[in-house]
Amino acid sequence: MYNDRLPVPSAFDAFPAYAGKRGLGIYRRLVEVTAHTLSLLKTGGAGMSCKVYVDGALLAIHIGTYTPFEVAVPASAGGRRELVVVTDNRYDFERCPLHEDFFDFYNYGGIIRQVWLEELPANPVANVHVTTDCISTGTIQVRVAFRGEPVPFRHALDEGEMLDAPGPEFTAVKL
């Protein structure tokens, strides 16, 4: 099944053996991971669409050659894991309505930007969203989203008072 080796990042159909060909480019890599650790597989672009598999399980489908994306890779017992990215550079108007054959731009296929696997700490922060609640009182609203299991945590108020938050988000902090 894997009968060739190409550098990553690169476009498979930019190499002489595959020049101008439309179809699937399948990339496979075996990686060693830390036991019981959530990871993120990140790439700056793969096209024109791709499917991401880890240990044979489909984890994500991404459409858009030049858009970065990340895939949460569930924790495992550790050891070796198989990462497979199946890229598809075939024109499909339903899937990618802005990409058509015979345009003045050739849309390449493959993993065309950097790709890396990033191990995360336990219960990492996915994002923080801060909005102004009331300007005159200096109150803001803070929402924190976690990857993985939500955990109770504490936040500090302006006078050093600590309040417990009951879940994965907290709100109404006065500064």
PDB file of C-alpha atoms in Angstrom, residues 71-159:
ATOM      1  CA  VAL A  71      -7.135  17.097  15.575  1.00  0.00           C
ATOM      2  CA  ALA A  72      -7.441  15.941  19.189  1.00  0.00           C
ATOM      3  CA  VAL A  73      -5.741  12.562  19.527  1.00  0.00           C
ATOM      4  CA  PRO A  74      -7.155  10.610  22.475  1.00  0.00           C
ATOM      5  CA  ALA A  75      -4.809   9.291  25.130  1.00  0.00           C
ATOM      6  CA  SER A  76      -3.695   5.691  24.888  1.00  0.00           C
ATOM      7  CA  ALA A  77      -1.747   3.182  26.944  1.00  0.00           C
ATOM      8  CA  GLY A  78       1.391   4.634  25.377  1.00  0.00           C
ATOM      9  CA  GLY A  79       3.943   3.237  23.027  1.00  0.00           C
ATOM     10  CA  ARG A  80       3.709   3.265  19.255  1.00  0.00           C
ATOM     11  CA  ARG A  81       0.733   4.788  17.423  1.00  0.00           C
ATOM     12  CA  GLU A  82      -0.015   4.870  13.711  1.00  0.00           C
ATOM     13  CA  LEU A  83      -0.969   8.251  12.218  1.00  0.00           C
ATOM     14  CA  VAL A  84      -2.430   8.194   8.707  1.00  0.00           C
ATOM     15  CA  VAL A  85      -3.485  11.254   6.709  1.00  0.00           C
ATOM     16  CA  VAL A  86      -5.339  10.528   3.466  1.00  0.00           C
ATOM     17  CA  THR A  87      -5.278  13.596   1.223  1.00  0.00           C
ATOM     18  CA  ASP A  88      -7.535  13.965  -1.801  1.00  0.00           C
ATOM     19  CA  ASN A  89      -6.777  16.430  -4.597  1.00  0.00           C
ATOM     20  CA  ARG A  90      -9.701  15.478  -6.837  1.00  0.00           C
ATOM     21  CA  TYR A  91     -12.099  18.219  -7.869  1.00  0.00           C
ATOM     22  CA  ASP A  92     -15.496  17.825  -6.236  1.00  0.00           C
ATOM     23  CA  PHE A  93     -17.798  20.824  -6.596  1.00  0.00           C
ATOM     24  CA  GLU A  94     -20.043  19.621  -3.733  1.00  0.00           C
ATOM     25  CA  ARG A  95     -17.100  19.319  -1.345  1.00  0.00           C
ATOM     26  CA  CYS A  96     -15.095  22.346  -2.519  1.00  0.00           C
ATOM     27  CA  PRO A  97     -17.301  24.668  -4.583  1.00  0.00           C
ATOM     28  CA  LEU A  98     -14.527  27.219  -5.127  1.00  0.00           C
ATOM     29  CA  HIS A  99     -12.150  24.714  -6.707  1.00  0.00           C
ATOM     30  CA  GLU A 100     -12.846  23.728 -10.266  1.00  0.00           C
ATOM     31  CA  ASP A 101     -10.831  22.234 -13.054  1.00  0.00           C
ATOM     32  CA  PHE A 102      -9.394  24.550 -15.739  1.00  0.00           C
ATOM     33  CA  PHE A 103      -8.890  27.593 -13.510  1.00  0.00           C
ATOM     34  CA  ASP A 104      -5.730  29.666 -13.732  1.00  0.00           C
ATOM     35  CA  PHE A 105      -4.547  28.193 -10.422  1.00  0.00           C
ATOM     36  CA  TYR A 106      -3.535  24.576  -9.964  1.00  0.00           C
ATOM     37  CA  ASN A 107      -4.674  23.215  -6.610  1.00  0.00           C
ATOM     38  CA  TYR A 108      -2.043  20.793  -5.356  1.00  0.00           C
ATOM     39  CA  GLY A 109      -2.635  17.761  -3.161  1.00  0.00           C
ATOM     40  CA  GLY A 110      -0.794  16.462  -0.138  1.00  0.00           C
ATOM     41  CA  ILE A 111       0.363  17.728   3.219  1.00  0.00           C
ATOM     42  CA  ILE A 112       1.564  21.093   1.989  1.00  0.00           C
ATOM     43  CA  ARG A 113       2.426  22.754   5.294  1.00  0.00           C
ATOM     44  CA  GLN A 114       4.219  21.665   8.456  1.00  0.00           C
ATOM     45  CA  VAL A 115       2.677  18.914  10.556  1.00  0.00           C
ATOM     46  CA  TRP A 116       3.466  18.034  14.168  1.00  0.00           C
ATOM     47  CA  LEU A 117       2.127  16.121  17.159  1.00  0.00           C
ATOM     48  CA  GLU A 118       1.938  18.076  20.401  1.00  0.00           C
ATOM     49  CA  GLU A 119       1.430  16.332  23.755  1.00  0.00           C
ATOM     50  CA  LEU A 120      -0.733  18.283  26.206  1.00  0.00           C
ATOM     51  CA  PRO A 121      -0.706  18.533  29.995  1.00  0.00           C
ATOM     52  CA  ALA A 122      -3.616  17.128  32.010  1.00  0.00           C
ATOM     53  CA  ASN A 123      -6.796  19.213  31.521  1.00  0.00           C
ATOM     54  CA  PRO A 124      -5.271  21.850  29.243  1.00  0.00           C
ATOM     55  CA  VAL A 125      -7.037  25.132  28.567  1.00  0.00           C
ATOM     56  CA  ALA A 126      -8.582  25.160  25.085  1.00  0.00           C
ATOM     57  CA  ASN A 127      -9.505  28.849  25.105  1.00  0.00           C
ATOM     58  CA  VAL A 128     -10.286  31.833  27.321  1.00  0.00           C
ATOM     59  CA  HIS A 129     -12.991  34.342  26.397  1.00  0.00           C
ATOM     60  CA  VAL A 130     -13.049  37.668  28.280  1.00  0.00           C
ATOM     61  CA  THR A 131     -15.838  40.235  27.847  1.00  0.00           C
ATOM     62  CA  THR A 132     -16.607  43.483  29.653  1.00  0.00           C
ATOM     63  CA  ASP A 133     -19.602  43.046  31.938  1.00  0.00           C
ATOM     64  CA  CYS A 134     -19.800  46.577  33.359  1.00  0.00           C
ATOM     65  CA  ILE A 135     -17.266  49.323  32.659  1.00  0.00           C
ATOM     66  CA  SER A 136     -18.266  51.512  35.615  1.00  0.00           C
ATOM     67  CA  THR A 137     -17.782  48.724  38.171  1.00  0.00           C
ATOM     68  CA  GLY A 138     -14.808  47.136  36.426  1.00  0.00           C
ATOM     69  CA  THR A 139     -16.523  43.773  36.164  1.00  0.00           C
ATOM     70  CA  ILE A 140     -15.574  41.386  33.408  1.00  0.00           C
ATOM     71  CA  GLN A 141     -16.884  38.013  32.418  1.00  0.00           C
ATOM     72  CA  VAL A 142     -14.374  35.221  31.885  1.00  0.00           C
ATOM     73  CA  ARG A 143     -15.176  31.867  30.325  1.00  0.00           C
ATOM     74  CA  VAL A 144     -12.573  29.152  30.233  1.00  0.00           C
ATOM     75  CA  ALA A 145     -12.997  26.013  28.129  1.00  0.00           C
ATOM     76  CA  PHE A 146     -10.882  22.944  28.775  1.00  0.00           C
ATOM     77  CA  ARG A 147      -9.862  20.005  26.654  1.00  0.00           C
ATOM     78  CA  GLY A 148     -10.524  16.787  28.493  1.00  0.00           C
ATOM     79  CA  GLU A 149     -12.306  16.490  31.816  1.00  0.00           C
ATOM     80  CA  PRO A 150     -13.594  19.699  33.457  1.00  0.00           C
ATOM     81  CA  VAL A 151     -12.040  20.402  36.838  1.00  0.00           C
ATOM     82  CA  PRO A 152     -13.074  22.754  39.650  1.00  0.00           C
ATOM     83  CA  PHE A 153     -10.635  25.619  40.077  1.00  0.00           C
ATOM     84  CA  ARG A 154     -10.279  28.887  41.955  1.00  0.00           C
ATOM     85  CA  HIS A 155      -9.990  32.473  40.824  1.00  0.00           C
ATOM     86  CA  ALA A 156      -8.784  35.556  42.673  1.00  0.00           C
ATOM     87  CA  LEU A 157     -10.731  38.773  43.173  1.00  0.00           C
ATOM     88  CA  ASP A 158      -9.131  42.209  43.464  1.00  0.00           C
ATOM     89  CA  GLU A 159      -8.797  42.077  47.266  1.00  0.00           C
TER      90      GLU A 159
END
